[in-house]
């Protein structure tokens, strides 16, 4: 059954620590996205990638980094430069051609220790 | 700057009480308007895509409509299982990038 898998479901970060959130898809989609969702708010775009080995900054990229070495995988690193990392992080993918909806994983909730 | 605004922020209905959710957008060259449903602690689930003004899509108790400035999600005779946050998103490209609204949280009481 095709879909998007995010791991871990819960993650805790200590001060000064970088943490990496995993996102894997088996939908054969070209485009992948990372969003941040804060309580009672919509989705804000962090980074997106339309093709392997290429990615673009979204609206709130500061303090985050990504890589896209494989079509199936788009990991997000939350660096120590991100001073307010506590949020719900969502990964999505779409076929990338034409006007297509995005398919989402079930998120990773990141908290500060 | 592209903007999507949803109203109301929260809506409480009795089971069977029909209503509508609003999504206003200012997106130049709209290519598509999406509706998603999000349950607590889960990722959004796709409901509908609308491409042009006048278009309507229906699924069970939900009907989505689109004008040149806004979209409505009509809920007919809702049930408690329809309780969720409903998100709309607009895109003006073929690259998949969308602008999301903040959502409307719907609660349906039995």
Short mmCIF file of C-alpha atoms in Angstrom, two decimals:
data_model
loop_
_atom_site.label_atom_id
_atom_site.label_comp_id
_atom_site.label_asym_id
_atom_site.label_seq_id
_atom_site.Cartn_x
_atom_site.Cartn_y
_atom_site.Cartn_z
CA UNK A 1 0.00 0.00 0.00
CA UNK A 2 1.58 3.28 -1.13
CA UNK A 3 2.11 6.18 1.22
CA UNK A 4 4.44 8.46 3.15
CA UNK A 5 6.20 7.34 6.32
CA UNK A 6 7.53 9.83 8.82
CA UNK A 7 9.68 8.85 11.77
CA UNK A 8 9.92 9.15 14.65
CA UNK A 9 6.40 10.11 15.73
CA UNK A 10 7.79 12.02 18.76
CA UNK A 11 11.24 13.59 19.08
CA UNK A 12 12.94 15.57 21.83
CA UNK A 13 15.80 17.98 21.28
CA UNK A 14 18.31 19.23 23.77
CA UNK A 15 19.79 22.74 23.64
CA UNK A 16 22.49 23.06 20.98
CA UNK A 17 21.59 19.77 19.34
CA UNK A 18 20.75 19.08 15.70
CA UNK A 19 18.01 16.52 15.04
CA UNK A 20 16.94 14.85 11.80
CA UNK A 21 13.38 13.94 10.86
CA UNK A 22 12.89 11.14 8.38
CA UNK A 23 10.44 11.13 5.44
CA UNK A 24 10.14 8.23 2.99
CA UNK A 25 7.58 7.79 0.19
CA UNK A 26 6.79 4.84 -2.08
CA UNK A 27 4.34 6.70 -4.32
CA UNK A 28 6.97 7.34 -7.03
CA UNK A 29 6.31 11.07 -6.65
CA UNK A 30 8.83 13.59 -7.96
CA UNK A 31 8.02 16.46 -5.58
CA UNK A 32 8.38 16.44 -1.80
CA UNK A 33 7.71 19.10 0.83
CA UNK A 34 8.30 19.89 4.51
CA UNK A 35 5.83 21.95 6.52
CA UNK A 36 5.69 23.23 10.05
CA UNK A 37 2.34 23.44 11.87
CA UNK A 38 1.91 25.34 15.13
CA UNK A 39 -1.20 24.96 17.33
CA UNK A 40 -4.30 26.45 15.72
CA UNK A 41 -2.41 27.47 12.62
CA UNK A 42 -2.11 26.31 9.06
CA UNK A 43 0.88 24.82 7.31
CA UNK A 44 4.00 26.90 6.66
CA UNK A 45 6.41 25.68 3.97
CA UNK A 46 10.00 25.04 5.10
CA UNK A 47 11.62 23.45 2.03
CA UNK A 48 10.48 21.71 -1.12
CA UNK A 49 12.10 19.61 -3.81
CA UNK A 50 10.79 19.00 -7.30
CA UNK A 51 13.53 16.60 -8.38
CA UNK A 52 16.40 14.59 -6.94
CA UNK A 53 19.49 16.63 -5.99
CA UNK A 54 17.56 19.92 -6.12
CA UNK A 55 15.54 21.77 -3.48
CA UNK A 56 14.29 25.28 -2.76
CA UNK A 57 13.69 27.31 0.39
CA UNK A 58 10.13 27.88 1.45
CA UNK A 59 8.77 30.68 3.61
CA UNK A 60 10.50 29.71 6.89
CA UNK A 61 13.76 27.94 5.93
CA UNK A 62 16.03 29.62 8.50
CA UNK A 63 17.41 27.10 11.01
CA UNK A 64 16.52 24.09 8.85
CA UNK A 65 18.36 22.06 6.21
CA UNK A 66 17.37 19.26 3.81
CA UNK A 67 18.84 16.85 1.30
CA UNK A 68 17.31 14.96 -1.63
CA UNK A 69 19.77 12.25 -2.66
CA UNK A 70 17.09 9.68 -3.49
CA UNK A 71 13.64 10.10 -5.02
CA UNK A 72 12.05 8.26 -2.10
CA UNK A 73 13.67 10.20 0.74
CA UNK A 74 13.65 13.84 1.91
CA UNK A 75 15.10 14.17 5.44
CA UNK A 76 14.80 17.43 7.38
CA UNK A 77 17.45 18.55 9.89
CA UNK A 78 16.40 21.00 12.58
CA UNK A 79 19.62 22.77 13.55
CA UNK A 80 20.55 24.50 16.79
CA UNK A 81 20.08 27.80 14.92
CA UNK A 82 16.29 27.22 15.00
CA UNK A 83 15.46 28.87 18.32
CA UNK A 84 11.80 27.86 18.48
CA UNK A 85 11.66 24.32 17.06
CA UNK A 86 8.72 23.00 19.08
CA UNK A 87 6.05 22.19 16.49
CA UNK A 88 4.34 19.48 14.46
CA UNK A 89 6.31 18.71 11.28
CA UNK A 90 4.58 17.33 8.21
CA UNK A 91 6.12 15.83 5.10
CA UNK A 92 4.18 15.63 1.83
CA UNK A 93 4.66 14.53 -1.75
CA UNK A 94 2.94 15.10 -5.08
CA UNK A 95 3.40 13.81 -8.59
CA UNK A 96 4.92 17.16 -9.53
CA UNK A 97 3.28 17.35 -12.93
CA UNK A 98 0.18 19.44 -13.45
CA UNK A 99 -2.06 20.62 -10.65
CA UNK A 100 -1.94 17.75 -8.19
CA UNK A 101 -2.89 17.49 -4.51
CA UNK A 102 -0.30 16.65 -1.90
CA UNK A 103 -0.22 13.41 0.06
CA UNK A 104 0.86 13.75 3.68
CA UNK A 105 2.54 11.60 6.29
CA UNK A 106 1.27 11.49 9.87
CA UNK A 107 3.84 13.95 11.18
CA UNK A 108 6.61 14.19 13.76
CA UNK A 109 6.03 16.16 16.96
CA UNK A 110 9.26 17.83 18.09
CA UNK A 111 9.68 19.17 21.62
CA UNK A 112 12.50 20.83 23.55
CA UNK A 113 13.94 19.13 26.64
CA UNK B 1 1.82 37.99 -1.95
CA UNK B 2 -0.53 35.01 -2.22
CA UNK B 3 -2.97 34.72 0.69
CA UNK B 4 -5.61 32.22 1.75
CA UNK B 5 -8.01 33.10 4.59
CA UNK B 6 -10.48 30.66 6.14
CA UNK B 7 -13.54 31.47 8.25
CA UNK B 8 -14.80 30.85 10.79
CA UNK B 9 -11.83 29.64 12.86
CA UNK B 10 -14.12 27.24 14.73
CA UNK B 11 -17.65 25.99 14.09
CA UNK B 12 -19.84 23.97 16.43
CA UNK B 13 -22.89 22.26 14.96
CA UNK B 14 -25.55 19.89 16.18
CA UNK B 15 -25.80 16.62 14.31
CA UNK B 16 -27.94 17.21 11.22
CA UNK B 17 -27.42 21.00 11.23
CA UNK B 18 -26.07 21.96 7.79
CA UNK B 19 -23.57 24.81 7.33
CA UNK B 20 -20.74 26.15 5.16
CA UNK B 21 -17.03 26.87 5.61
CA UNK B 22 -15.44 29.74 3.69
CA UNK B 23 -12.03 30.00 2.01
CA UNK B 24 -11.12 33.39 0.50
CA UNK B 25 -8.03 33.63 -1.66
CA UNK B 26 -5.92 36.28 -3.33
CA UNK B 27 -3.75 34.25 -5.68
CA UNK B 28 -2.84 35.62 -9.06
CA UNK B 29 -3.43 33.14 -11.83
CA UNK B 30 -5.11 30.44 -9.73
CA UNK B 31 -4.49 26.98 -11.17
CA UNK B 32 -6.22 24.94 -8.48
CA UNK B 33 -7.93 25.09 -5.07
CA UNK B 34 -7.65 22.11 -2.73
CA UNK B 35 -9.64 21.04 0.32
CA UNK B 36 -8.15 18.74 2.96
CA UNK B 37 -9.43 17.20 6.19
CA UNK B 38 -7.08 16.90 9.17
CA UNK B 39 -7.80 14.81 12.27
CA UNK B 40 -5.94 15.58 15.54
CA UNK B 41 -2.34 14.32 15.50
CA UNK B 42 -2.58 13.23 11.85
CA UNK B 43 -1.54 14.59 8.49
CA UNK B 44 -4.11 16.25 6.19
CA UNK B 45 -6.14 13.98 3.94
CA UNK B 46 -7.05 15.17 0.45
CA UNK B 47 -10.76 15.78 -0.27
CA UNK B 48 -11.24 17.84 -3.47
CA UNK B 49 -9.53 19.79 -6.22
CA UNK B 50 -11.38 22.65 -7.93
CA UNK B 51 -9.87 24.13 -11.08
CA UNK B 52 -12.13 26.96 -12.27
CA UNK B 53 -14.93 29.26 -11.12
CA UNK B 54 -18.32 27.58 -11.22
CA UNK B 55 -16.94 24.11 -10.60
CA UNK B 56 -18.49 21.88 -7.91
CA UNK B 57 -17.33 18.58 -6.42
CA UNK B 58 -19.30 16.32 -4.08
CA UNK B 59 -18.43 13.46 -1.73
CA UNK B 60 -20.97 12.03 0.71
CA UNK B 61 -22.11 14.94 2.93
CA UNK B 62 -19.53 17.39 1.56
CA UNK B 63 -19.80 19.67 -1.46
CA UNK B 64 -17.09 22.11 -2.52
CA UNK B 65 -17.73 25.10 -4.79
CA UNK B 66 -15.47 27.74 -6.31
CA UNK B 67 -15.92 31.37 -7.40
CA UNK B 68 -13.31 33.84 -8.62
CA UNK B 69 -12.61 35.03 -5.06
CA UNK B 70 -13.58 32.22 -2.69
CA UNK B 71 -14.47 28.61 -2.16
CA UNK B 72 -17.10 27.08 0.09
CA UNK B 73 -17.24 23.67 1.70
CA UNK B 74 -20.91 22.88 2.34
CA UNK B 75 -21.66 20.20 4.93
CA UNK B 76 -25.15 18.71 4.71
CA UNK B 77 -26.64 16.95 7.73
CA UNK B 78 -23.27 16.46 9.45
CA UNK B 79 -22.48 13.56 11.75
CA UNK B 80 -20.06 13.50 14.73
CA UNK B 81 -17.49 11.68 12.59
CA UNK B 82 -17.27 14.78 10.38
CA UNK B 83 -15.57 16.59 13.28
CA UNK B 84 -12.08 17.63 12.11
CA UNK B 85 -10.08 20.62 10.92
CA UNK B 86 -10.72 21.48 7.28
CA UNK B 87 -7.88 23.15 5.37
CA UNK B 88 -7.97 24.82 2.00
CA UNK B 89 -4.93 25.52 -0.17
CA UNK B 90 -4.41 27.38 -3.44
CA UNK B 91 -1.79 27.01 -6.12
CA UNK B 92 -0.88 29.17 -9.11
CA UNK B 93 1.81 26.90 -10.52
CA UNK B 94 2.23 23.43 -11.96
CA UNK B 95 5.09 22.86 -9.53
CA UNK B 96 2.90 21.60 -6.70
CA UNK B 97 3.65 24.43 -4.27
CA UNK B 98 0.50 25.60 -2.44
CA UNK B 99 -0.48 28.34 0.00
CA UNK B 100 -2.52 27.01 2.93
CA UNK B 101 -5.15 28.72 5.07
CA UNK B 102 -5.19 28.34 8.86
CA UNK B 103 -8.16 25.96 8.78
CA UNK B 104 -11.65 25.74 10.28
CA UNK B 105 -12.10 23.35 13.19
CA UNK B 106 -15.52 21.73 12.97
CA UNK B 107 -17.15 20.05 15.96
CA UNK B 108 -20.40 18.15 15.45
CA UNK B 109 -22.29 17.28 18.63
CA UNK B 110 -24.64 14.27 18.72
#
